[in-house]
PDB file of C-alpha atoms in Angstrom:
ATOM      1  CA  MET A 631      -6.312  47.382  17.809  1.00  0.00           C
ATOM      2  CA  LYS A 632      -8.565  44.612  19.384  1.00  0.00           C
ATOM      3  CA  LYS A 633     -10.321  44.053  16.039  1.00  0.00           C
ATOM      4  CA  SER A 634      -6.967  43.727  14.111  1.00  0.00           C
ATOM      5  CA  LEU A 635      -5.635  41.342  16.859  1.00  0.00           C
ATOM      6  CA  LEU A 636      -8.846  39.210  16.669  1.00  0.00           C
ATOM      7  CA  ILE A 637      -8.578  39.162  12.715  1.00  0.00           C
ATOM      8  CA  VAL A 638      -4.970  38.018  13.036  1.00  0.00           C
ATOM      9  CA  ILE A 639      -5.906  35.265  15.538  1.00  0.00           C
ATOM     10  CA  ILE A 640      -8.828  34.080  13.415  1.00  0.00           C
ATOM     11  CA  LEU A 641      -6.776  34.002  10.136  1.00  0.00           C
ATOM     12  CA  SER A 642      -3.898  32.218  12.084  1.00  0.00           C
ATOM     13  CA  PHE A 643      -6.500  29.700  13.261  1.00  0.00           C
ATOM     14  CA  PHE A 644      -7.823  29.095   9.755  1.00  0.00           C
ATOM     15  CA  GLY A 645      -4.301  28.942   8.336  1.00  0.00           C
ATOM     16  CA  LEU A 646      -3.413  26.292  10.776  1.00  0.00           C
ATOM     17  CA  ILE A 647      -6.528  24.205   9.863  1.00  0.00           C
ATOM     18  CA  ALA A 648      -5.819  24.505   6.218  1.00  0.00           C
ATOM     19  CA  SER A 649      -2.084  23.365   6.743  1.00  0.00           C
ATOM     20  CA  ALA A 650      -3.098  20.511   8.985  1.00  0.00           C
ATOM     21  CA  LYS A 651      -5.641  19.431   6.299  1.00  0.00           C
ATOM     22  CA  SER A 652      -3.113  19.371   3.532  1.00  0.00           C
ATOM     23  CA  ASN A 653      -0.547  17.506   5.560  1.00  0.00           C
ATOM     24  CA  TYR A 654      -3.010  14.914   6.790  1.00  0.00           C
ATOM     25  CA  LYS A 655      -2.980  11.703   4.895  1.00  0.00           C
ATOM     26  CA  SER A 656      -6.095   9.548   5.065  1.00  0.00           C
ATOM     27  CA  PRO A 657      -5.275   6.233   6.506  1.00  0.00           C
ATOM     28  CA  THR A 658      -4.921   3.386   4.000  1.00  0.00           C
ATOM     29  CA  LEU A 659      -6.104  -0.060   4.832  1.00  0.00           C
ATOM     30  CA  ASN A 660      -3.115  -2.408   4.385  1.00  0.00           C
ATOM     31  CA  LEU A 661      -4.378  -5.661   3.116  1.00  0.00           C
ATOM     32  CA  ASP A 662      -1.702  -8.500   3.523  1.00  0.00           C
ATOM     33  CA  THR A 663      -4.117 -10.943   1.805  1.00  0.00           C
ATOM     34  CA  LEU A 664      -4.433 -11.846  -1.874  1.00  0.00           C
ATOM     35  CA  LYS A 665      -8.014 -13.062  -1.470  1.00  0.00           C
ATOM     36  CA  LYS A 666     -10.218 -12.641   1.674  1.00  0.00           C
ATOM     37  CA  GLY A 667     -13.431 -14.137   2.237  1.00  0.00           C
ATOM     38  CA  LYS A 668     -15.749 -14.313   5.183  1.00  0.00           C
ATOM     39  CA  ASN A 669     -14.032 -17.209   6.856  1.00  0.00           C
ATOM     40  CA  TYR A 670     -10.762 -17.542   4.812  1.00  0.00           C
ATOM     41  CA  ASN A 671      -7.713 -15.820   3.863  1.00  0.00           C
ATOM     42  CA  LEU A 672      -5.109 -16.264   0.874  1.00  0.00           C
ATOM     43  CA  PHE A 673      -1.986 -14.578   2.146  1.00  0.00           C
ATOM     44  CA  SER A 674       0.387 -15.525  -0.700  1.00  0.00           C
ATOM     45  CA  LYS A 675       0.933 -17.796  -3.619  1.00  0.00           C
ATOM     46  CA  SER A 676       3.957 -18.345  -5.806  1.00  0.00           C
ATOM     47  CA  SER A 677       3.858 -17.254  -9.278  1.00  0.00           C
ATOM     48  CA  ASN A 678       3.277 -20.747 -10.922  1.00  0.00           C
ATOM     49  CA  ILE A 679       0.109 -21.178  -9.082  1.00  0.00           C
ATOM     50  CA  ALA A 680      -2.737 -19.982 -11.305  1.00  0.00           C
ATOM     51  CA  SER A 681      -5.642 -20.024  -8.790  1.00  0.00           C
ATOM     52  CA  VAL A 682      -6.628 -20.889  -5.223  1.00  0.00           C
ATOM     53  CA  SER A 683     -10.520 -21.377  -4.419  1.00  0.00           C
ATOM     54  CA  PHE A 684     -12.155 -22.004  -1.187  1.00  0.00           C
ATOM     55  CA  SER A 685     -15.650 -23.423  -0.556  1.00  0.00           C
ATOM     56  CA  LYS A 686     -17.350 -24.648   2.538  1.00  0.00           C
ATOM     57  CA  SER A 687     -20.115 -27.342   2.830  1.00  0.00           C
ATOM     58  CA  LYS A 688     -23.086 -26.042   4.533  1.00  0.00           C
ATOM     59  CA  LYS A 689     -24.528 -29.481   5.039  1.00  0.00           C
ATOM     60  CA  SER A 690     -21.547 -31.423   6.663  1.00  0.00           C
ATOM     61  CA  LYS A 691     -21.007 -31.322  10.242  1.00  0.00           C
ATOM     62  CA  GLU A 692     -17.533 -32.845  10.003  1.00  0.00           C
ATOM     63  CA  ASN A 693     -14.463 -30.947  10.598  1.00  0.00           C
ATOM     64  CA  LEU A 694     -12.316 -31.777   7.436  1.00  0.00           C
ATOM     65  CA  VAL A 695     -10.287 -29.909   4.826  1.00  0.00           C
ATOM     66  CA  TYR A 696      -9.806 -31.238   1.366  1.00  0.00           C
ATOM     67  CA  ILE A 697      -7.163 -29.732  -0.685  1.00  0.00           C
ATOM     68  CA  ARG A 698      -6.972 -30.622  -4.425  1.00  0.00           C
ATOM     69  CA  PHE A 699      -3.650 -29.767  -5.792  1.00  0.00           C
ATOM     70  CA  GLY A 700      -2.329 -30.102  -9.385  1.00  0.00           C
ATOM     71  CA  PHE A 701      -3.238 -28.911 -12.897  1.00  0.00           C
ATOM     72  CA  PRO A 702      -6.753 -27.934 -14.123  1.00  0.00           C
ATOM     73  CA  THR A 703      -8.808 -30.520 -15.834  1.00  0.00           C
ATOM     74  CA  PRO A 704      -8.284 -30.514 -19.713  1.00  0.00           C
ATOM     75  CA  ILE A 705     -11.134 -29.110 -21.592  1.00  0.00           C
ATOM     76  CA  PRO A 706     -12.862 -32.140 -23.347  1.00  0.00           C
ATOM     77  CA  THR A 707     -12.198 -32.296 -27.078  1.00  0.00           C
ATOM     78  CA  SER A 708     -13.906 -34.250 -29.815  1.00  0.00           C
ATOM     79  CA  ASN A 709     -10.532 -35.109 -31.297  1.00  0.00           C
ATOM     80  CA  ALA A 710      -8.558 -37.408 -29.098  1.00  0.00           C
ATOM     81  CA  ILE A 711      -5.168 -36.326 -30.388  1.00  0.00           C
ATOM     82  CA  ASN A 712      -5.853 -32.780 -29.407  1.00  0.00           C
ATOM     83  CA  GLY A 713      -6.634 -34.029 -25.761  1.00  0.00           C
ATOM     84  CA  THR A 714      -3.445 -35.910 -25.617  1.00  0.00           C
ATOM     85  CA  VAL A 715      -1.467 -33.002 -26.802  1.00  0.00           C
ATOM     86  CA  LEU A 716      -3.173 -30.636 -24.296  1.00  0.00           C
ATOM     87  CA  GLN A 717      -2.379 -33.176 -21.526  1.00  0.00           C
ATOM     88  CA  GLY A 718       1.202 -33.667 -22.700  1.00  0.00           C
ATOM     89  CA  ASN A 719       2.045 -30.031 -22.239  1.00  0.00           C
ATOM     90  CA  ARG A 720       1.100 -30.102 -18.518  1.00  0.00           C
ATOM     91  CA  ARG A 721       4.358 -31.119 -16.920  1.00  0.00           C
ATOM     92  CA  TYR A 722       5.332 -30.485 -13.375  1.00  0.00           C
ATOM     93  CA  THR A 723       8.196 -32.839 -12.981  1.00  0.00           C
ATOM     94  CA  GLU A 724      10.523 -34.478 -15.651  1.00  0.00           C
ATOM     95  CA  ASP A 725       8.690 -37.874 -15.241  1.00  0.00           C
ATOM     96  CA  GLY A 726       5.193 -36.185 -15.529  1.00  0.00           C
ATOM     97  CA  SER A 727       4.040 -37.181 -12.025  1.00  0.00           C
ATOM     98  CA  VAL A 728       1.342 -35.321 -10.359  1.00  0.00           C
ATOM     99  CA  PRO A 729       2.724 -32.850  -7.859  1.00  0.00           C
ATOM    100  CA  VAL A 730       2.464 -33.255  -4.055  1.00  0.00           C
ATOM    101  CA  PHE A 731       3.369 -30.969  -0.997  1.00  0.00           C
ATOM    102  CA  ASP A 732       6.999 -31.575   0.127  1.00  0.00           C
ATOM    103  CA  LYS A 733       6.371 -29.595   3.334  1.00  0.00           C
ATOM    104  CA  ILE A 734       3.354 -28.314   5.292  1.00  0.00           C
ATOM    105  CA  ASP A 735       4.053 -25.690   8.044  1.00  0.00           C
ATOM    106  CA  ILE A 736       1.418 -25.048  10.653  1.00  0.00           C
ATOM    107  CA  ILE A 737       1.451 -21.470  11.572  1.00  0.00           C
ATOM    108  CA  LYS A 738      -1.758 -21.549  13.675  1.00  0.00           C
ATOM    109  CA  GLY A 739      -4.149 -24.218  14.680  1.00  0.00           C
ATOM    110  CA  LYS A 740      -3.436 -28.028  14.071  1.00  0.00           C
ATOM    111  CA  TYR A 741      -4.204 -31.138  12.164  1.00  0.00           C
ATOM    112  CA  LEU A 742      -3.685 -34.566  13.430  1.00  0.00           C
ATOM    113  CA  ASP A 743      -3.605 -36.638  10.124  1.00  0.00           C
ATOM    114  CA  VAL A 744      -3.052 -36.017   6.454  1.00  0.00           C
ATOM    115  CA  LYS A 745      -4.126 -38.546   3.792  1.00  0.00           C
ATOM    116  CA  LEU A 746      -3.028 -38.363   0.238  1.00  0.00           C
ATOM    117  CA  SER A 747      -4.897 -39.889  -2.633  1.00  0.00           C
ATOM    118  CA  LYS A 748      -5.261 -39.317  -6.334  1.00  0.00           C
ATOM    119  CA  ASP A 749      -8.098 -37.020  -7.227  1.00  0.00           C
ATOM    120  CA  THR A 750      -7.633 -37.267 -10.983  1.00  0.00           C
ATOM    121  CA  ASN A 751      -4.670 -37.865 -13.355  1.00  0.00           C
ATOM    122  CA  MET A 752      -3.805 -34.188 -12.999  1.00  0.00           C
ATOM    123  CA  ARG A 753      -4.624 -33.644  -9.222  1.00  0.00           C
ATOM    124  CA  ASN A 754      -3.901 -35.116  -5.891  1.00  0.00           C
ATOM    125  CA  LEU A 755      -6.280 -34.807  -2.913  1.00  0.00           C
ATOM    126  CA  PHE A 756      -4.944 -34.119   0.620  1.00  0.00           C
ATOM    127  CA  THR A 757      -7.532 -34.809   3.460  1.00  0.00           C
ATOM    128  CA  LEU A 758      -6.660 -33.167   6.592  1.00  0.00           C
ATOM    129  CA  SER A 759      -8.466 -34.351   9.861  1.00  0.00           C
ATOM    130  CA  GLY A 760      -8.277 -33.884  13.570  1.00  0.00           C
ATOM    131  CA  LEU A 761      -8.466 -30.193  13.056  1.00  0.00           C
ATOM    132  CA  GLU A 762      -8.083 -27.069  15.306  1.00  0.00           C
ATOM    133  CA  PHE A 763      -9.455 -23.808  13.839  1.00  0.00           C
ATOM    134  CA  PRO A 764      -8.335 -21.214  12.982  1.00  0.00           C
ATOM    135  CA  LEU A 765      -6.151 -23.249  10.643  1.00  0.00           C
ATOM    136  CA  HIS A 766      -3.166 -21.319   9.106  1.00  0.00           C
ATOM    137  CA  LEU A 767      -1.021 -23.253   6.818  1.00  0.00           C
ATOM    138  CA  LYS A 768       1.950 -22.622   4.429  1.00  0.00           C
ATOM    139  CA  LEU A 769       2.155 -25.392   1.805  1.00  0.00           C
ATOM    140  CA  TYR A 770       5.387 -26.116  -0.318  1.00  0.00           C
ATOM    141  CA  SER A 771       5.748 -28.173  -3.408  1.00  0.00           C
ATOM    142  CA  GLY A 772       9.161 -27.619  -4.886  1.00  0.00           C
ATOM    143  CA  LYS A 773       9.626 -24.017  -5.692  1.00  0.00           C
ATOM    144  CA  GLU A 774       5.822 -23.331  -5.294  1.00  0.00           C
ATOM    145  CA  SER A 775       4.153 -22.192  -2.090  1.00  0.00           C
ATOM    146  CA  VAL A 776       0.657 -21.121  -0.772  1.00  0.00           C
ATOM    147  CA  ASP A 777      -0.030 -19.378   2.399  1.00  0.00           C
ATOM    148  CA  LEU A 778      -3.694 -19.521   3.551  1.00  0.00           C
ATOM    149  CA  GLU A 779      -5.877 -19.718   6.517  1.00  0.00           C
ATOM    150  CA  VAL A 780      -9.390 -21.157   7.285  1.00  0.00           C
ATOM    151  CA  ASN A 781     -10.918 -19.452  10.205  1.00  0.00           C
ATOM    152  CA  GLU A 782     -14.236 -21.475  10.846  1.00  0.00           C
ATOM    153  CA  ALA A 783     -14.804 -25.125  11.808  1.00  0.00           C
ATOM    154  CA  GLY A 784     -16.492 -27.265   8.979  1.00  0.00           C
ATOM    155  CA  GLU A 785     -15.894 -29.214   5.907  1.00  0.00           C
ATOM    156  CA  TRP A 786     -13.684 -27.169   3.446  1.00  0.00           C
ATOM    157  CA  ASN A 787     -12.651 -27.673  -0.075  1.00  0.00           C
ATOM    158  CA  ILE A 788      -9.767 -25.816  -1.333  1.00  0.00           C
ATOM    159  CA  GLY A 789      -8.570 -25.978  -4.882  1.00  0.00           C
ATOM    160  CA  ILE A 790      -5.003 -25.103  -5.765  1.00  0.00           C
ATOM    161  CA  GLU A 791      -4.241 -25.211  -9.576  1.00  0.00           C
ATOM    162  CA  LEU A 792      -0.907 -24.833 -11.081  1.00  0.00           C
ATOM    163  CA  LYS A 793      -0.325 -22.954 -14.404  1.00  0.00           C
ATOM    164  CA  ASN A 794       0.356 -24.993 -17.602  1.00  0.00           C
ATOM    165  CA  ASN A 795       3.792 -24.884 -18.188  1.00  0.00           C
TER     166      ASN A 795
END
């Protein structure tokens, strides 16, 4: 009787372990970022944004963020007519102007000043200064938006390229 009771207890024990293992789901890591680097995160971007790139200058001691926003530079061609046609297809607004950010929301951190200048005929350059890190921004341009964060002080270059429409 004691042996059969011991066998029932052991079998029940192993049955519970097997049942628990089958019901246990391994934890999944929820990544809420599209792109994560050592010191930056890209949380989201709208569908008309082709790419967002991050780089940090290792030489500079300044705290600045440069954001280049616009269309990719056209591939140089030997035929000037083809180059004109390629550039002519890249339109963001009806008048063909280079896109700008209509609104910049500061989620975390701060910047004291933003300067807008023309980087190329296809892109604008935004220079953010007077920074407090980590700097989490949501940038809006018409229907397009980018949600990103830079976690470490320094000189950052962020490239945001729109798709060719």
